[in-house]
PDB file of C-alpha atoms in Angstrom:
ATOM      1  CA  MET A  43      21.065  -5.597   1.320  1.00  0.00           C
ATOM      2  CA  LEU A  44      23.123  -2.284   1.976  1.00  0.00           C
ATOM      3  CA  LEU A  45      21.202  -1.329   5.035  1.00  0.00           C
ATOM      4  CA  PRO A  46      23.235  -0.431   8.339  1.00  0.00           C
ATOM      5  CA  PRO A  47      23.573  -3.668  10.412  1.00  0.00           C
ATOM      6  CA  ASP A  48      22.352  -2.364  13.527  1.00  0.00           C
ATOM      7  CA  LEU A  49      19.004  -1.135  12.284  1.00  0.00           C
ATOM      8  CA  SER A  50      15.941  -2.755  12.570  1.00  0.00           C
ATOM      9  CA  LEU A  51      13.294  -2.123  10.103  1.00  0.00           C
ATOM     10  CA  ILE A  52       9.625  -2.884  12.165  1.00  0.00           C
ATOM     11  CA  LEU A  53       6.962  -3.516   9.743  1.00  0.00           C
ATOM     12  CA  ALA A  54       3.585  -2.372  10.835  1.00  0.00           C
ATOM     13  CA  SER A  55       1.440  -3.987   8.748  1.00  0.00           C
ATOM     14  CA  LYS A  56      -0.699  -7.326   9.027  1.00  0.00           C
ATOM     15  CA  SER A  57      -0.598  -7.494   4.825  1.00  0.00           C
ATOM     16  CA  PRO A  58       1.532 -10.971   3.736  1.00  0.00           C
ATOM     17  CA  ARG A  59       2.146  -9.182   0.593  1.00  0.00           C
ATOM     18  CA  ARG A  60       3.478  -6.675   2.261  1.00  0.00           C
ATOM     19  CA  SER A  61       5.827  -9.135   3.959  1.00  0.00           C
ATOM     20  CA  TYR A  62       6.420 -11.053   0.914  1.00  0.00           C
ATOM     21  CA  LEU A  63       7.599  -8.232  -1.215  1.00  0.00           C
ATOM     22  CA  LEU A  64      10.393  -7.284   1.633  1.00  0.00           C
ATOM     23  CA  GLU A  65      10.954 -10.628   1.970  1.00  0.00           C
ATOM     24  CA  GLN A  66      12.040 -11.214  -1.897  1.00  0.00           C
ATOM     25  CA  ALA A  67      13.786  -7.848  -1.838  1.00  0.00           C
ATOM     26  CA  GLY A  68      16.103  -9.531   0.934  1.00  0.00           C
ATOM     27  CA  ILE A  69      15.223  -6.513   3.580  1.00  0.00           C
ATOM     28  CA  PRO A  70      15.143  -8.233   6.704  1.00  0.00           C
ATOM     29  CA  PHE A  71      12.400  -6.951   9.045  1.00  0.00           C
ATOM     30  CA  THR A  72      10.087  -7.909  12.202  1.00  0.00           C
ATOM     31  CA  ILE A  73       6.548  -7.798  12.499  1.00  0.00           C
ATOM     32  CA  ARG A  74       4.593  -5.408  15.313  1.00  0.00           C
ATOM     33  CA  THR A  75       0.877  -4.323  14.650  1.00  0.00           C
ATOM     34  CA  VAL A  76      -1.705  -1.903  15.905  1.00  0.00           C
ATOM     35  CA  GLU A  77      -5.233  -1.762  15.305  1.00  0.00           C
ATOM     36  CA  VAL A  78      -6.163   1.739  13.604  1.00  0.00           C
ATOM     37  CA  ASP A  79      -9.004   3.292  12.338  1.00  0.00           C
ATOM     38  CA  GLU A  80      -8.364   4.226   8.748  1.00  0.00           C
ATOM     39  CA  VAL A  81     -10.184   7.699   8.436  1.00  0.00           C
ATOM     40  CA  TYR A  82      -9.336  10.272   6.846  1.00  0.00           C
ATOM     41  CA  PRO A  83     -10.695  14.002   6.407  1.00  0.00           C
ATOM     42  CA  PRO A  84     -13.426  14.044   3.946  1.00  0.00           C
ATOM     43  CA  GLU A  85     -11.977  17.126   2.068  1.00  0.00           C
ATOM     44  CA  THR A  86      -8.595  15.270   1.524  1.00  0.00           C
ATOM     45  CA  PRO A  87      -7.404  15.063  -2.072  1.00  0.00           C
ATOM     46  CA  VAL A  88      -7.657  11.976  -3.516  1.00  0.00           C
ATOM     47  CA  LEU A  89      -4.067  11.303  -4.440  1.00  0.00           C
ATOM     48  CA  GLU A  90      -3.141  12.275  -0.932  1.00  0.00           C
ATOM     49  CA  VAL A  91      -5.267   9.690   1.159  1.00  0.00           C
ATOM     50  CA  ALA A  92      -2.898   6.831   0.993  1.00  0.00           C
ATOM     51  CA  PRO A  93       0.304   9.438   2.439  1.00  0.00           C
ATOM     52  CA  TYR A  94      -2.351  10.545   4.903  1.00  0.00           C
ATOM     53  CA  LEU A  95      -3.459   6.871   6.281  1.00  0.00           C
ATOM     54  CA  ALA A  96       0.278   5.593   6.240  1.00  0.00           C
ATOM     55  CA  ARG A  97       1.425   8.519   8.540  1.00  0.00           C
ATOM     56  CA  LEU A  98      -1.947   8.064  10.672  1.00  0.00           C
ATOM     57  CA  LYS A  99      -0.863   4.429  11.075  1.00  0.00           C
ATOM     58  CA  ALA A 100       2.826   4.990  11.437  1.00  0.00           C
ATOM     59  CA  ARG A 101       2.119   7.454  14.321  1.00  0.00           C
ATOM     60  CA  ALA A 102      -0.308   5.215  16.225  1.00  0.00           C
ATOM     61  CA  ALA A 103       2.088   2.798  15.942  1.00  0.00           C
ATOM     62  CA  ALA A 104       5.057   4.901  17.171  1.00  0.00           C
ATOM     63  CA  HIS A 105       4.822   3.376  20.942  1.00  0.00           C
ATOM     64  CA  LEU A 106       6.052   0.171  19.420  1.00  0.00           C
ATOM     65  CA  LEU A 107       9.622   1.713  18.741  1.00  0.00           C
ATOM     66  CA  THR A 108      11.976   0.504  21.781  1.00  0.00           C
ATOM     67  CA  GLY A 109      15.221   1.842  20.530  1.00  0.00           C
ATOM     68  CA  ASP A 110      16.839   5.063  18.317  1.00  0.00           C
ATOM     69  CA  ARG A 111      18.007   2.307  15.846  1.00  0.00           C
ATOM     70  CA  GLU A 112      14.479   0.819  14.851  1.00  0.00           C
ATOM     71  CA  VAL A 113      12.283   2.314  11.845  1.00  0.00           C
ATOM     72  CA  LEU A 114       9.031   1.705  11.508  1.00  0.00           C
ATOM     73  CA  LEU A 115       7.240   1.130   8.156  1.00  0.00           C
ATOM     74  CA  THR A 116       3.599   1.852   7.530  1.00  0.00           C
ATOM     75  CA  ALA A 117       2.122   1.930   4.287  1.00  0.00           C
ATOM     76  CA  ASP A 118      -1.884   2.219   2.620  1.00  0.00           C
ATOM     77  CA  SER A 119      -2.995   1.686  -0.735  1.00  0.00           C
ATOM     78  CA  VAL A 120      -5.975   3.176  -2.493  1.00  0.00           C
ATOM     79  CA  VAL A 121      -7.858   2.219  -5.857  1.00  0.00           C
ATOM     80  CA  ILE A 122      -9.026   5.479  -7.904  1.00  0.00           C
ATOM     81  CA  LEU A 123     -11.420   5.672 -10.237  1.00  0.00           C
ATOM     82  CA  ASP A 124     -13.469   9.048 -11.428  1.00  0.00           C
ATOM     83  CA  GLU A 125     -12.526  10.759  -8.285  1.00  0.00           C
ATOM     84  CA  GLU A 126     -13.439   8.462  -6.162  1.00  0.00           C
ATOM     85  CA  ILE A 127     -11.851   6.150  -3.750  1.00  0.00           C
ATOM     86  CA  PHE A 128     -12.446   2.469  -3.784  1.00  0.00           C
ATOM     87  CA  GLY A 129     -11.300   0.576  -0.663  1.00  0.00           C
ATOM     88  CA  LYS A 130     -11.970  -2.807   0.943  1.00  0.00           C
ATOM     89  CA  PRO A 131     -14.929  -4.002  -0.083  1.00  0.00           C
ATOM     90  CA  ARG A 132     -17.709  -4.319   2.832  1.00  0.00           C
ATOM     91  CA  ASP A 133     -18.991  -8.056   1.549  1.00  0.00           C
ATOM     92  CA  ARG A 134     -19.536  -9.659  -1.765  1.00  0.00           C
ATOM     93  CA  ASP A 135     -22.358  -7.318  -3.290  1.00  0.00           C
ATOM     94  CA  HIS A 136     -20.064  -4.342  -2.766  1.00  0.00           C
ATOM     95  CA  ALA A 137     -17.099  -6.841  -4.399  1.00  0.00           C
ATOM     96  CA  LEU A 138     -19.209  -7.033  -7.183  1.00  0.00           C
ATOM     97  CA  SER A 139     -20.145  -3.484  -7.606  1.00  0.00           C
ATOM     98  CA  THR A 140     -16.404  -2.296  -7.516  1.00  0.00           C
ATOM     99  CA  ILE A 141     -15.026  -4.918 -10.001  1.00  0.00           C
ATOM    100  CA  ALA A 142     -18.176  -3.798 -12.041  1.00  0.00           C
ATOM    101  CA  ARG A 143     -17.016  -0.305 -11.942  1.00  0.00           C
ATOM    102  CA  LEU A 144     -13.421  -1.062 -12.836  1.00  0.00           C
ATOM    103  CA  SER A 145     -14.106  -3.567 -15.766  1.00  0.00           C
ATOM    104  CA  GLY A 146     -12.895  -2.056 -18.578  1.00  0.00           C
ATOM    105  CA  ARG A 147     -11.326   1.107 -17.682  1.00  0.00           C
ATOM    106  CA  ARG A 148      -7.977   2.357 -16.337  1.00  0.00           C
ATOM    107  CA  HIS A 149      -7.807   3.241 -12.920  1.00  0.00           C
ATOM    108  CA  THR A 150      -5.332   4.292 -10.426  1.00  0.00           C
ATOM    109  CA  VAL A 151      -3.583   3.080  -7.344  1.00  0.00           C
ATOM    110  CA  VAL A 152      -1.765   5.069  -5.007  1.00  0.00           C
ATOM    111  CA  THR A 153       0.429   3.312  -2.164  1.00  0.00           C
ATOM    112  CA  GLY A 154       1.511   5.844   0.441  1.00  0.00           C
ATOM    113  CA  CYS A 155       3.991   4.824   2.970  1.00  0.00           C
ATOM    114  CA  CYS A 156       5.842   6.296   5.955  1.00  0.00           C
ATOM    115  CA  LEU A 157       9.244   5.557   7.848  1.00  0.00           C
ATOM    116  CA  LYS A 158       9.206   6.598  11.225  1.00  0.00           C
ATOM    117  CA  SER A 159      11.702   6.588  13.992  1.00  0.00           C
ATOM    118  CA  ASN A 160      12.153   8.318  17.322  1.00  0.00           C
ATOM    119  CA  ARG A 161      13.620  11.530  15.844  1.00  0.00           C
ATOM    120  CA  HIS A 162      12.702  11.399  12.220  1.00  0.00           C
ATOM    121  CA  GLU A 163      10.004  10.865   9.674  1.00  0.00           C
ATOM    122  CA  ASP A 164       9.531  10.692   6.121  1.00  0.00           C
ATOM    123  CA  VAL A 165       6.306  10.289   4.346  1.00  0.00           C
ATOM    124  CA  PHE A 166       6.160   9.090   0.322  1.00  0.00           C
ATOM    125  CA  ALA A 167       3.909   7.657  -2.065  1.00  0.00           C
ATOM    126  CA  SER A 168       4.164   6.013  -5.538  1.00  0.00           C
ATOM    127  CA  THR A 169       1.361   6.168  -8.345  1.00  0.00           C
ATOM    128  CA  ALA A 170       0.797   3.436 -10.474  1.00  0.00           C
ATOM    129  CA  TYR A 171      -2.112   3.089 -13.475  1.00  0.00           C
ATOM    130  CA  VAL A 172      -3.771   0.167 -14.708  1.00  0.00           C
ATOM    131  CA  TYR A 173      -5.644  -0.930 -17.482  1.00  0.00           C
ATOM    132  CA  MET A 174      -8.059  -3.245 -17.120  1.00  0.00           C
ATOM    133  CA  ASN A 175     -10.073  -5.633 -20.008  1.00  0.00           C
ATOM    134  CA  ASP A 176     -13.520  -6.316 -19.381  1.00  0.00           C
ATOM    135  CA  ILE A 177     -14.540  -8.665 -16.932  1.00  0.00           C
ATOM    136  CA  SER A 178     -18.477 -10.127 -17.299  1.00  0.00           C
ATOM    137  CA  PRO A 179     -20.796 -10.557 -14.073  1.00  0.00           C
ATOM    138  CA  ALA A 180     -20.084 -14.442 -14.239  1.00  0.00           C
ATOM    139  CA  GLU A 181     -16.440 -14.018 -13.977  1.00  0.00           C
ATOM    140  CA  ALA A 182     -16.647 -11.252 -11.222  1.00  0.00           C
ATOM    141  CA  GLU A 183     -18.427 -14.031  -8.962  1.00  0.00           C
ATOM    142  CA  ALA A 184     -16.258 -16.986  -9.664  1.00  0.00           C
ATOM    143  CA  TYR A 185     -13.536 -14.173  -8.848  1.00  0.00           C
ATOM    144  CA  VAL A 186     -14.938 -12.757  -5.419  1.00  0.00           C
ATOM    145  CA  ASP A 187     -15.870 -16.454  -4.264  1.00  0.00           C
ATOM    146  CA  ARG A 188     -12.874 -17.913  -5.019  1.00  0.00           C
ATOM    147  CA  TYR A 189     -10.588 -15.330  -3.683  1.00  0.00           C
ATOM    148  CA  ARG A 190     -12.590 -13.164  -0.978  1.00  0.00           C
ATOM    149  CA  PRO A 191     -10.872  -9.900  -1.881  1.00  0.00           C
ATOM    150  CA  TYR A 192     -12.525  -8.599   0.996  1.00  0.00           C
ATOM    151  CA  ASP A 193      -8.829  -7.265   2.149  1.00  0.00           C
ATOM    152  CA  LYS A 194      -7.808  -5.647  -0.861  1.00  0.00           C
ATOM    153  CA  ALA A 195      -8.591  -2.519  -1.965  1.00  0.00           C
ATOM    154  CA  GLY A 196     -10.292  -2.012  -5.417  1.00  0.00           C
ATOM    155  CA  ALA A 197     -11.580  -5.833  -4.821  1.00  0.00           C
ATOM    156  CA  TYR A 198      -8.684  -7.227  -6.609  1.00  0.00           C
ATOM    157  CA  ALA A 199      -5.347  -8.354  -6.410  1.00  0.00           C
ATOM    158  CA  ILE A 200      -2.753  -7.799  -8.859  1.00  0.00           C
ATOM    159  CA  GLN A 201      -1.049 -11.396  -8.381  1.00  0.00           C
ATOM    160  CA  GLU A 202      -4.473 -13.084  -8.603  1.00  0.00           C
ATOM    161  CA  TRP A 203      -6.582 -14.247 -11.215  1.00  0.00           C
ATOM    162  CA  ILE A 204      -7.727 -10.614 -12.492  1.00  0.00           C
ATOM    163  CA  GLY A 205      -4.118  -9.574 -12.352  1.00  0.00           C
ATOM    164  CA  LEU A 206      -2.849 -12.583 -14.384  1.00  0.00           C
ATOM    165  CA  ALA A 207      -6.080 -12.811 -16.947  1.00  0.00           C
ATOM    166  CA  LYS A 208      -7.465  -9.271 -17.361  1.00  0.00           C
ATOM    167  CA  ILE A 209      -5.114  -6.455 -16.887  1.00  0.00           C
ATOM    168  CA  ARG A 210      -3.420  -5.867 -20.324  1.00  0.00           C
ATOM    169  CA  ARG A 211      -1.157  -2.826 -19.269  1.00  0.00           C
ATOM    170  CA  ILE A 212       0.316  -0.952 -16.141  1.00  0.00           C
ATOM    171  CA  GLU A 213       1.999   2.366 -15.856  1.00  0.00           C
ATOM    172  CA  GLY A 214       4.407   2.386 -12.712  1.00  0.00           C
ATOM    173  CA  THR A 215       5.717  -0.846 -10.896  1.00  0.00           C
ATOM    174  CA  TYR A 216       3.991  -3.532 -10.295  1.00  0.00           C
ATOM    175  CA  PRO A 217       4.967  -3.409  -6.399  1.00  0.00           C
ATOM    176  CA  THR A 218       3.276  -0.275  -5.814  1.00  0.00           C
ATOM    177  CA  ILE A 219      -0.281  -2.233  -7.113  1.00  0.00           C
ATOM    178  CA  MET A 220       0.657  -4.783  -4.947  1.00  0.00           C
ATOM    179  CA  GLY A 221       0.616  -2.853  -1.685  1.00  0.00           C
ATOM    180  CA  LEU A 222       4.377  -1.957  -1.169  1.00  0.00           C
ATOM    181  CA  PRO A 223       6.847   0.389  -3.743  1.00  0.00           C
ATOM    182  CA  VAL A 224      10.142  -1.459  -2.592  1.00  0.00           C
ATOM    183  CA  ASP A 225      12.096   0.576  -5.012  1.00  0.00           C
ATOM    184  CA  LEU A 226      11.018   3.838  -3.311  1.00  0.00           C
ATOM    185  CA  VAL A 227      11.114   2.087   0.787  1.00  0.00           C
ATOM    186  CA  TYR A 228      14.741   1.141  -0.033  1.00  0.00           C
ATOM    187  CA  GLU A 229      16.027   4.481  -1.291  1.00  0.00           C
ATOM    188  CA  ARG A 230      14.251   6.266   0.887  1.00  0.00           C
ATOM    189  CA  LEU A 231      14.903   3.667   3.769  1.00  0.00           C
ATOM    190  CA  LEU A 232      19.124   4.432   2.635  1.00  0.00           C
ATOM    191  CA  SER A 233      18.336   8.224   2.840  1.00  0.00           C
ATOM    192  CA  PHE A 234      16.444   7.957   5.746  1.00  0.00           C
ATOM    193  CA  THR A 235      18.983   6.253   7.798  1.00  0.00           C
ATOM    194  CA  THR A 236      21.845   9.378   7.183  1.00  0.00           C
ATOM    195  CA  ALA A 237      18.734  12.117   7.620  1.00  0.00           C
ATOM    196  CA  SER A 238      17.859  10.721  10.700  1.00  0.00           C
ATOM    197  CA  ALA A 239      21.695  11.166  12.356  1.00  0.00           C
ATOM    198  CA  SER A 240      22.078  14.300  10.958  1.00  0.00           C
ATOM    199  CA  PHE A 241      18.585  15.889  11.100  1.00  0.00           C
ATOM    200  CA  PRO A 242      16.981  14.942  14.469  1.00  0.00           C
ATOM    201  CA  GLY A 243      13.268  15.620  14.285  1.00  0.00           C
ATOM    202  CA  ARG A 244      12.943  16.719  10.594  1.00  0.00           C
ATOM    203  CA  THR A 245      10.091  15.582   8.736  1.00  0.00           C
ATOM    204  CA  SER A 246       9.873  15.382   4.723  1.00  0.00           C
ATOM    205  CA  VAL A 247       7.193  14.488   2.849  1.00  0.00           C
ATOM    206  CA  GLY A 248       7.889  13.783  -1.088  1.00  0.00           C
TER     207      GLY A 248
END
């Protein structure tokens, strides 16, 4: 892609879905990760939680940067229904109860991202809306037992059975729901490289 040849993108995420999306977009990257407690202040507005956590991850991983031409990419996705955040399920029962809540409803997915270098930080987010058909208890059990969605916000993945058979419409981009708004990442990465050179130390949030 049209990124500076000497720019190195570091994906600070273990998510195979985010790696897959970058690979499909032809954006070269390497992976370096650290463990981060994904904790946010309870008063944080629900739409701001994902970008808050993306920034938290980037700052925790900042020591992984080894040069001025390296850029960290971190991301976090949350599922929101009725002003409540549905994160990764704790166990089977929690996954089933989460799917039961989402069944037949429209919910919101927010994926927040942070690009960070030694001199610049850019935090942004993408929002999508998912319209889900009814899911019976038996269908939910079969899905959870086969796919074990314990590492997925909202206890499901758009690219698996629920996404293929039980989602009738989305508003927003598919990659946002999958975990990385590649269109925004690419656009902001292009702007980020220019801003990093021109405005050392500037932080932008959008």
